[in-house]
Tab-separated table of C-alpha atoms and ligand atoms in Angstrom:
chain	number	residue	atom	x	y	z
E	16	UNK	CA	102.438	146.774	116.413
E	17	UNK	CA	101.074	150.176	115.242
E	18	UNK	CA	103.117	152.706	117.029
E	19	UNK	CA	102.316	156.388	117.313
E	20	UNK	CA	105.614	158.284	117.260
E	21	UNK	CA	105.240	161.911	118.373
E	22	UNK	CA	108.120	164.055	117.148
E	23	UNK	CA	108.926	161.339	114.585
E	24	UNK	CA	110.257	163.888	112.065
E	25	UNK	CA	112.889	164.991	114.534
E	26	UNK	CA	116.434	163.745	115.084
E	27	UNK	CA	115.926	160.757	117.415
E	28	UNK	CA	112.320	160.151	116.307
E	29	UNK	CA	113.197	159.694	112.595
E	30	UNK	CA	115.917	157.153	113.398
E	31	UNK	CA	113.553	155.365	115.715
E	32	UNK	CA	110.904	155.227	112.984
E	33	UNK	CA	113.435	153.493	110.730
E	34	UNK	CA	114.383	151.040	113.467
E	35	UNK	CA	110.722	150.297	114.218
E	36	UNK	CA	109.782	149.747	110.617
E	37	UNK	CA	112.798	147.494	110.055
E	38	UNK	CA	111.638	145.341	112.934
E	39	UNK	CA	108.214	144.986	111.354
E	40	UNK	CA	106.255	147.682	113.159
E	41	UNK	CA	103.954	150.260	111.494
E	42	UNK	CA	104.515	153.877	112.384
E	43	UNK	CA	102.136	156.791	112.582
E	44	UNK	CA	103.981	160.101	113.018
E	45	UNK	CA	102.570	163.194	114.764
E	46	UNK	CA	104.864	166.241	114.409
E	47	UNK	CA	104.170	169.975	113.979
E	48	UNK	CA	107.545	170.336	112.220
E	49	UNK	CA	108.585	173.231	114.532
E	50	UNK	CA	112.114	171.769	114.639
E	51	UNK	CA	112.112	169.394	111.639
E	52	UNK	CA	111.244	169.097	107.961
E	53	UNK	CA	108.640	167.194	106.082
E	54	UNK	CA	111.341	165.838	103.801
E	55	UNK	CA	112.558	163.635	106.678
E	56	UNK	CA	109.311	161.665	106.445
E	57	UNK	CA	110.013	160.986	102.733
E	58	UNK	CA	113.568	159.923	103.687
E	59	UNK	CA	112.203	157.432	106.304
E	60	UNK	CA	110.028	155.980	103.521
E	61	UNK	CA	113.004	155.860	101.129
E	62	UNK	CA	115.261	154.081	103.623
E	63	UNK	CA	112.613	151.512	104.636
E	64	UNK	CA	110.606	151.255	101.479
E	65	UNK	CA	107.492	151.359	103.584
E	66	UNK	CA	104.638	153.884	104.013
E	67	UNK	CA	104.501	156.218	107.015
E	68	UNK	CA	101.218	157.832	108.097
E	69	UNK	CA	101.967	161.468	108.891
E	70	UNK	CA	99.888	164.029	110.840
E	71	UNK	CA	101.164	167.614	110.993
E	72	UNK	CA	99.624	168.513	114.353
E	73	UNK	CA	100.593	170.015	117.642
E	74	UNK	CA	100.539	167.316	120.278
E	75	UNK	CA	99.191	169.763	122.873
E	76	UNK	CA	96.007	169.909	120.740
E	77	UNK	CA	93.668	167.378	122.386
E	78	UNK	CA	91.197	167.362	119.496
E	79	UNK	CA	93.842	166.686	116.864
E	80	UNK	CA	95.380	163.991	119.068
E	81	UNK	CA	91.964	162.323	119.543
E	82	UNK	CA	91.545	162.222	115.791
E	83	UNK	CA	94.751	160.247	115.436
E	84	UNK	CA	93.699	157.710	118.078
E	85	UNK	CA	90.229	157.314	116.541
E	86	UNK	CA	91.557	156.935	112.964
E	87	UNK	CA	94.251	154.350	113.829
E	88	UNK	CA	94.317	151.197	115.937
E	89	UNK	CA	97.290	152.217	118.075
E	90	UNK	CA	99.161	149.640	120.144
E	91	UNK	CA	101.703	151.912	121.756
E	92	UNK	CA	103.187	155.343	121.727
E	93	UNK	CA	106.689	156.751	121.822
E	94	UNK	CA	106.585	160.401	122.908
E	95	UNK	CA	109.558	162.378	121.522
E	96	UNK	CA	107.793	165.590	120.728
E	97	UNK	CA	108.768	168.590	122.804
E	98	UNK	CA	111.188	171.444	123.154
E	99	UNK	CA	114.752	170.557	124.097
E	100	UNK	CA	117.118	173.481	124.072
E	101	UNK	CA	118.467	173.983	127.634
E	102	UNK	CA	119.531	177.655	127.168
E	103	UNK	CA	116.241	178.613	125.471
E	104	UNK	CA	114.284	176.928	128.305
E	105	UNK	CA	115.797	179.445	130.731
E	106	UNK	CA	114.542	182.283	128.551
E	107	UNK	CA	111.167	180.773	127.713
E	108	UNK	CA	110.165	178.692	130.776
E	109	UNK	CA	106.446	178.825	130.173
E	110	UNK	CA	106.720	177.527	126.641
E	111	UNK	CA	108.840	174.646	127.870
E	112	UNK	CA	106.624	173.727	130.760
E	113	UNK	CA	103.491	174.155	128.682
E	114	UNK	CA	104.470	172.162	125.654
E	115	UNK	CA	106.419	169.413	127.349
E	116	UNK	CA	103.924	168.816	130.149
E	117	UNK	CA	100.628	169.431	128.343
E	118	UNK	CA	101.584	167.220	125.440
E	119	UNK	CA	102.268	164.365	127.815
E	120	UNK	CA	98.949	164.840	129.626
E	121	UNK	CA	96.955	165.054	126.421
E	122	UNK	CA	98.561	161.871	125.137
E	123	UNK	CA	98.065	160.095	128.473
E	124	UNK	CA	94.356	160.969	128.392
E	125	UNK	CA	94.021	159.695	124.837
E	126	UNK	CA	95.802	156.458	125.873
E	127	UNK	CA	93.357	155.957	128.751
E	128	UNK	CA	90.328	156.670	126.507
E	129	UNK	CA	91.476	154.362	123.700
E	130	UNK	CA	92.971	151.595	125.897
E	131	UNK	CA	96.547	152.112	124.723
E	132	UNK	CA	98.804	150.626	127.434
E	133	UNK	CA	102.352	150.850	126.136
E	134	UNK	CA	104.017	154.210	126.601
E	135	UNK	CA	107.676	155.022	125.933
E	136	UNK	CA	108.898	158.446	127.005
E	137	UNK	CA	112.138	160.379	126.059
E	138	UNK	CA	113.682	161.406	129.333
E	139	UNK	CA	117.295	162.544	129.840
E	140	UNK	CA	120.385	161.920	131.871
E	141	UNK	CA	120.060	165.586	132.889
E	142	UNK	CA	117.668	164.430	135.656
E	143	UNK	CA	120.651	162.866	137.526
E	144	UNK	CA	122.289	166.292	137.934
E	145	UNK	CA	125.722	166.176	139.440
E	146	UNK	CA	125.479	162.657	141.000
E	147	UNK	CA	128.445	160.278	141.177
E	148	UNK	CA	129.153	158.275	138.013
E	149	UNK	CA	128.043	155.841	136.798
E	150	UNK	CA	124.491	157.148	136.963
E	151	UNK	CA	122.122	154.327	137.820
E	152	UNK	CA	118.385	154.274	137.577
E	153	UNK	CA	117.576	154.080	141.319
E	154	UNK	CA	119.734	157.092	142.247
E	155	UNK	CA	117.998	160.001	144.002
E	156	UNK	CA	117.561	162.675	141.365
E	157	UNK	CA	118.954	166.113	141.808
E	158	UNK	CA	117.173	169.372	140.970
E	159	UNK	CA	117.973	170.459	137.377
E	160	UNK	CA	119.556	173.829	136.716
E	161	UNK	CA	117.088	174.657	133.956
E	162	UNK	CA	113.375	174.400	133.125
E	163	UNK	CA	113.997	171.870	130.319
E	164	UNK	CA	115.517	169.374	132.789
E	165	UNK	CA	112.698	170.051	135.219
E	166	UNK	CA	110.123	169.164	132.589
E	167	UNK	CA	111.782	165.752	132.179
E	168	UNK	CA	111.781	165.125	135.921
E	169	UNK	CA	108.147	166.259	136.216
E	170	UNK	CA	106.924	164.137	133.308
E	171	UNK	CA	108.666	161.112	134.803
E	172	UNK	CA	106.619	161.773	137.984
E	173	UNK	CA	103.390	162.333	136.093
E	174	UNK	CA	103.717	159.098	134.159
E	175	UNK	CA	104.792	157.221	137.263
E	176	UNK	CA	101.696	158.350	139.146
E	177	UNK	CA	99.323	157.542	136.222
E	178	UNK	CA	101.040	154.186	135.833
E	179	UNK	CA	100.532	153.383	139.519
E	180	UNK	CA	96.727	153.522	139.228
E	181	UNK	CA	96.623	151.918	135.795
E	182	UNK	CA	98.458	148.720	136.689
E	183	UNK	CA	97.966	147.232	133.231
E	184	UNK	CA	100.092	150.057	131.689
E	185	UNK	CA	103.606	149.379	130.635
E	186	UNK	CA	105.643	152.543	130.792
E	187	UNK	CA	109.317	152.993	129.898
E	188	UNK	CA	111.021	156.205	131.009
E	189	UNK	CA	114.159	156.204	128.888
E	190	UNK	CA	116.994	158.320	130.080
E	191	UNK	CA	119.151	159.187	127.109
E	192	UNK	CA	122.780	160.088	127.481
E	193	UNK	CA	124.404	161.996	124.602
E	194	UNK	CA	122.960	160.896	121.239
E	195	UNK	CA	125.240	161.638	118.278
E	196	UNK	CA	125.788	160.332	114.714
E	197	UNK	CA	123.352	159.580	111.955
E	198	UNK	CA	121.865	156.664	110.083
E	199	UNK	CA	124.511	154.757	108.243
E	200	UNK	CA	123.068	155.653	104.813
E	201	UNK	CA	123.702	159.389	105.418
E	202	UNK	CA	120.103	160.362	104.474
E	203	UNK	CA	118.873	161.376	107.945
E	204	UNK	CA	120.779	162.912	110.852
E	205	UNK	CA	120.878	165.824	113.251
E	206	UNK	CA	119.869	169.199	111.641
E	207	UNK	CA	119.999	171.848	114.380
E	208	UNK	CA	118.706	175.284	113.572
E	209	UNK	CA	121.301	178.046	113.646
E	210	UNK	CA	124.559	177.590	115.561
E	211	UNK	CA	124.583	174.224	117.321
E	212	UNK	CA	124.679	174.050	121.076
E	213	UNK	CA	125.801	170.442	121.223
E	214	UNK	CA	129.352	169.239	120.687
E	215	UNK	CA	129.093	166.834	117.746
E	216	UNK	CA	127.055	169.051	115.449
E	217	UNK	CA	129.391	171.859	116.268
E	218	UNK	CA	132.402	169.714	115.346
E	219	UNK	CA	130.843	168.759	112.017
E	220	UNK	CA	130.139	172.415	111.138
E	221	UNK	CA	133.728	173.301	111.942
E	222	UNK	CA	135.046	170.431	109.877
E	223	UNK	CA	132.803	171.596	106.956
E	224	UNK	CA	134.249	175.132	107.263
E	225	UNK	CA	130.852	176.699	108.198
E	226	UNK	CA	132.201	177.651	111.613
E	227	UNK	CA	135.753	178.812	112.306
E	228	UNK	CA	136.767	176.804	115.323
E	229	UNK	CA	135.321	174.754	118.103
E	230	UNK	CA	135.311	176.350	121.525
E	231	UNK	CA	136.125	173.741	124.198
E	232	UNK	CA	134.320	174.788	127.407
E	233	UNK	CA	136.879	174.343	130.167
E	234	UNK	CA	140.082	172.376	130.545
E	235	UNK	CA	140.254	172.320	134.358
E	236	UNK	CA	137.706	169.581	135.110
E	237	UNK	CA	138.862	166.641	137.244
E	238	UNK	CA	138.940	164.364	134.179
E	239	UNK	CA	141.515	162.503	132.046
E	240	UNK	CA	142.572	165.657	130.149
E	241	UNK	CA	140.597	168.358	132.008
E	242	UNK	CA	137.732	168.532	129.477
E	243	UNK	CA	134.173	167.393	130.134
E	244	UNK	CA	133.386	163.710	129.898
E	245	UNK	CA	130.146	162.390	128.409
E	246	UNK	CA	128.585	159.117	127.369
E	247	UNK	CA	128.049	159.523	123.600
E	248	UNK	CA	125.650	157.041	122.105
E	249	UNK	CA	125.060	156.377	118.397
E	250	UNK	CA	121.565	157.525	117.519
E	251	UNK	CA	120.811	154.167	115.802
E	252	UNK	CA	121.756	152.313	119.015
E	253	UNK	CA	119.428	154.631	120.831
E	254	UNK	CA	116.697	154.030	118.247
E	255	UNK	CA	117.127	150.268	118.646
E	256	UNK	CA	116.854	150.760	122.414
E	257	UNK	CA	113.301	152.073	121.877
E	258	UNK	CA	112.344	148.987	119.856
E	259	UNK	CA	113.783	146.788	122.618
E	260	UNK	CA	111.797	148.738	125.193
E	261	UNK	CA	108.561	148.287	123.238
E	262	UNK	CA	109.123	144.615	122.606
E	263	UNK	CA	110.266	143.660	126.136
E	264	UNK	CA	108.305	145.937	128.386
E	265	UNK	CA	106.381	144.410	131.231
E	266	UNK	CA	103.507	145.950	133.162
E	267	UNK	CA	104.499	148.790	135.512
E	268	UNK	CA	106.627	151.858	135.237
E	269	UNK	CA	110.300	151.169	134.376
E	270	UNK	CA	113.221	153.484	134.098
E	271	UNK	CA	116.150	152.608	131.782
E	272	UNK	CA	119.356	154.374	130.980
E	273	UNK	CA	120.191	154.326	127.290
E	274	UNK	CA	123.918	154.962	127.142
E	275	UNK	CA	127.111	152.983	126.417
E	276	UNK	CA	128.650	153.135	129.868
E	277	UNK	CA	131.794	154.637	128.336
E	278	UNK	CA	132.968	158.146	129.092
E	279	UNK	CA	134.672	160.187	126.325
E	280	UNK	CA	136.211	163.599	126.921
E	281	UNK	CA	135.742	166.549	124.537
E	282	UNK	CA	139.385	166.321	123.386
E	283	UNK	CA	139.131	162.585	122.918
E	284	UNK	CA	136.018	163.055	120.743
E	285	UNK	CA	137.770	165.768	118.700
E	286	UNK	CA	140.776	163.517	118.165
E	287	UNK	CA	138.569	160.504	117.271
E	288	UNK	CA	136.686	162.666	114.731
E	289	UNK	CA	139.884	163.883	113.159
E	290	UNK	CA	141.298	160.419	112.856
E	291	UNK	CA	138.137	158.702	111.708
E	292	UNK	CA	137.531	161.276	108.943
E	293	UNK	CA	141.075	162.439	108.205
E	294	UNK	CA	140.111	166.046	108.674
E	295	UNK	CA	141.218	168.750	111.039
E	296	UNK	CA	139.049	170.440	113.635
E	297	UNK	CA	140.605	173.645	114.905
E	298	UNK	CA	139.723	174.482	118.443
E	299	UNK	CA	140.459	176.825	121.346
E	300	UNK	CA	140.027	176.392	125.059
E	301	UNK	CA	137.604	178.863	126.617
E	302	UNK	CA	135.844	179.290	130.020
E	303	UNK	CA	133.622	176.547	131.382
E	304	UNK	CA	130.014	176.716	130.228
E	305	UNK	CA	127.726	177.531	133.166
E	306	UNK	CA	125.642	174.589	134.342
E	307	UNK	CA	127.920	171.897	132.831
E	308	UNK	CA	128.997	169.001	134.967
E	309	UNK	CA	132.426	167.375	134.757
E	310	UNK	CA	131.514	163.765	134.054
E	311	UNK	CA	128.381	161.926	132.936
E	312	UNK	CA	128.070	158.254	131.945
E	313	UNK	CA	125.506	155.583	132.338
E	314	UNK	CA	125.235	152.440	134.333
E	315	UNK	CA	123.989	150.073	131.613
E	316	UNK	CA	123.163	146.774	133.318
E	317	UNK	CA	119.464	147.309	133.823
E	318	UNK	CA	118.696	147.845	130.113
E	319	UNK	CA	120.902	144.866	129.308
E	320	UNK	CA	119.262	142.514	131.773
E	321	UNK	CA	115.648	143.547	131.371
E	322	UNK	CA	115.464	144.712	127.794
E	323	UNK	CA	118.300	142.625	126.304
E	324	UNK	CA	119.718	145.749	124.768
E	325	UNK	CA	123.224	147.162	124.681
E	326	UNK	CA	124.829	149.757	122.408
E	327	UNK	CA	126.885	148.160	119.647
E	328	UNK	CA	128.425	151.066	117.741
E	329	UNK	CA	131.624	152.791	118.891
E	330	UNK	CA	132.993	156.351	118.789
E	331	UNK	CA	134.574	155.752	115.380
E	332	UNK	CA	131.157	154.803	113.926
E	333	UNK	CA	129.600	157.867	115.566
E	334	UNK	CA	132.229	160.200	114.066
E	335	UNK	CA	132.090	158.657	110.591
E	336	UNK	CA	128.290	158.630	110.391
E	337	UNK	CA	127.931	162.183	111.793
E	338	UNK	CA	130.389	163.419	109.132
E	339	UNK	CA	128.876	161.451	106.289
E	340	UNK	CA	125.519	163.114	106.996
E	341	UNK	CA	126.982	166.572	107.363
E	342	UNK	CA	128.895	166.289	104.091
E	343	UNK	CA	125.780	165.443	102.179
E	344	UNK	CA	123.595	168.029	103.955
E	345	UNK	CA	122.701	171.406	102.437
E	346	UNK	CA	120.967	173.976	104.732
V	414	NAD	P1	114.102	167.208	117.809
V	414	NAD	O1	113.818	168.644	118.080
V	414	NAD	O2	114.962	166.863	116.625
V	414	NAD	O3	112.755	166.392	117.690
V	414	NAD	C1	111.581	166.743	118.405
V	414	NAD	C2	110.468	166.778	117.371
V	414	NAD	O4	109.252	167.182	118.033
V	414	NAD	C3	110.652	167.781	116.259
V	414	NAD	O5	110.436	167.150	114.998
V	414	NAD	C4	109.616	168.854	116.492
V	414	NAD	O6	109.121	169.455	115.282
V	414	NAD	C5	108.516	168.058	117.235
V	414	NAD	N1	107.750	168.895	118.099
V	414	NAD	C6	108.125	169.795	119.103
V	414	NAD	N2	107.092	170.279	119.718
V	414	NAD	C7	105.942	169.738	119.177
V	414	NAD	C8	104.614	169.852	119.433
V	414	NAD	N3	104.108	170.675	120.368
V	414	NAD	N4	103.738	169.103	118.707
V	414	NAD	C9	104.210	168.257	117.740
V	414	NAD	N5	105.496	168.131	117.491
V	414	NAD	C10	106.384	168.866	118.187
V	414	NAD	O7	114.751	166.588	119.185
V	414	NAD	P2	115.463	165.204	119.455
V	414	NAD	O8	116.883	165.440	119.697
V	414	NAD	O9	115.044	164.201	118.405
V	414	NAD	O10	114.797	164.828	120.857
V	414	NAD	C11	113.663	164.026	120.952
V	414	NAD	C12	113.277	163.889	122.405
V	414	NAD	O11	114.376	163.357	123.120
V	414	NAD	C13	112.907	165.208	123.104
V	414	NAD	O12	111.872	164.954	123.969
V	414	NAD	C14	114.214	165.536	123.825
V	414	NAD	O13	113.957	166.346	124.986
V	414	NAD	C15	114.709	164.163	124.213
V	414	NAD	N6	116.144	164.110	124.505
V	414	NAD	C16	117.009	164.501	123.514
V	414	NAD	C17	118.393	164.527	123.800
V	414	NAD	C18	119.374	164.989	122.762
V	414	NAD	O14	120.548	165.173	123.107
V	414	NAD	N7	119.023	165.122	121.479
V	414	NAD	C19	118.874	164.006	125.037
V	414	NAD	C20	117.927	163.639	126.004
V	414	NAD	C21	116.588	163.657	125.713
V	415	UFG	N1	131.071	171.303	124.583
V	415	UFG	C1	132.112	172.141	124.192
V	415	UFG	N2	131.946	172.984	123.158
V	415	UFG	C2	130.763	173.088	122.536
V	415	UFG	C3	129.702	172.271	122.961
V	415	UFG	C4	129.895	171.401	123.981
V	415	UFG	O1	133.207	172.074	124.746
V	415	UFG	O2	130.642	173.899	121.582
V	415	UFG	C5	131.282	170.287	125.692
V	415	UFG	C6	130.415	170.567	126.908
V	415	UFG	O3	131.031	171.509	127.792
V	415	UFG	C7	130.294	169.174	127.503
V	415	UFG	C8	130.371	168.290	126.221
V	415	UFG	O4	130.951	169.085	125.235
V	415	UFG	O5	131.438	168.833	128.290
V	415	UFG	C9	128.960	167.811	125.788
V	415	UFG	O6	128.125	168.974	125.577
V	415	UFG	P1	126.759	168.902	124.850
V	415	UFG	O7	126.187	170.277	124.774
V	415	UFG	O8	126.927	168.203	123.497
V	415	UFG	O9	125.842	167.951	125.719
V	415	UFG	P2	125.425	167.990	127.232
V	415	UFG	O10	126.028	166.868	127.933
V	415	UFG	O11	125.707	169.341	127.848
V	415	UFG	O12	123.840	167.786	127.108
V	415	UFG	C10	123.192	166.832	126.279
V	415	UFG	C11	121.842	167.358	125.790
V	415	UFG	C12	120.916	167.409	126.939
V	415	UFG	C13	120.873	166.111	127.656
V	415	UFG	C14	122.249	165.638	128.066
V	415	UFG	C15	122.153	164.237	128.650
V	415	UFG	O13	122.003	168.615	125.203
V	415	UFG	O14	119.603	167.657	126.449
V	415	UFG	O15	123.120	165.632	126.988
V	415	UFG	O16	123.372	163.817	129.120
V	415	UFG	F1	120.127	166.227	128.786
């Protein structure tokens, strides 16, 4: 299939392009590079030894998006492009609502106009809020504590409503848990701007000596060791989950968790990283981070049964691959 990947130069998008190409699909990337680099496109080509068609456009620009659909015979889209920093979304709500929602509507209109019926969307486990674990797809969602999370819940509703009246559409709303790690070859990985907000990129910067020590946000949660528990998933497993969704989607709107079903605490992840890479990660315990929940992990049976997909890589793989990428990476 010819797949339009919006945000394909970004962290999850680039790994998904590799997974798609390796399964025989052709990718067309649309990205404005606001949070990524053009070099990533070259690296995707280098890893796969295949061409990638690249458009540097803003996906809220309906005219530019129309050009991509008219130039290419598109069979399906994966919509990754958007803004994703939770803290920033509180400061810049309009930007978040505008870019995340308008891009989805522009792309949906183009899909209707050009008869594209397969749509995969990047949602997030954040829509579950503080539900009881494991989070399963049919749970009632809770209001998010930030505009970023609200955009994900709203886009899920928008695509669900459009899907209802276009019964030949196949829509996958993929709720990611905590993607970490990098492609095994070390060429592509997570490249956050400035000081990372997320745990794994913070750990790798501390290990590299670029940051002094990790601050662990809270040790008084009701968890195995008092630190927050998350469902870390290797980014290549996540990428392969998208390929499985595209290949196995049936008509209708479907929600799938993409997680491992395993909870890992912050301290467990730090210890695993130190052991896997034989390197020390100094840390201190500080106050809880506002808005954080204690425990988050996925129920995984729906993706397994309906898409035939499960995550294969473990925490050691995630730690090794994240570190391999960081070591080879120059800002
Ligand atoms: P990323 O920032 O690395 O990738 C997003 C890409 O979209 C970037 O290359 C950026 O340049 C591009 N982009 C942003 N706005 C654009 C616009 N208006 N037009 C064109 N391109 C634009 O982020 P990521 O971690 O790869 O996340 C991809 C998607 O997955 C996002 O929708 C994010 O909300 C979602 N998600 C990510 C996580 C996570 O932990 N990384 C978790 C859940 C969901
Ligand atoms: N943490 C620290 N120190 C840090 C960073 C994080 O102790 O410097 C802790 C957090 O308190 C939390 C855990 O590490 O317990 C994971 O935090 P992350 O920031 O890496 O990830 P979150 O679970 O907060 O959120 C991520 C993405 C969201 C997405 C969510 C889905 O950032 O976009 O996973 O589960 F919605």
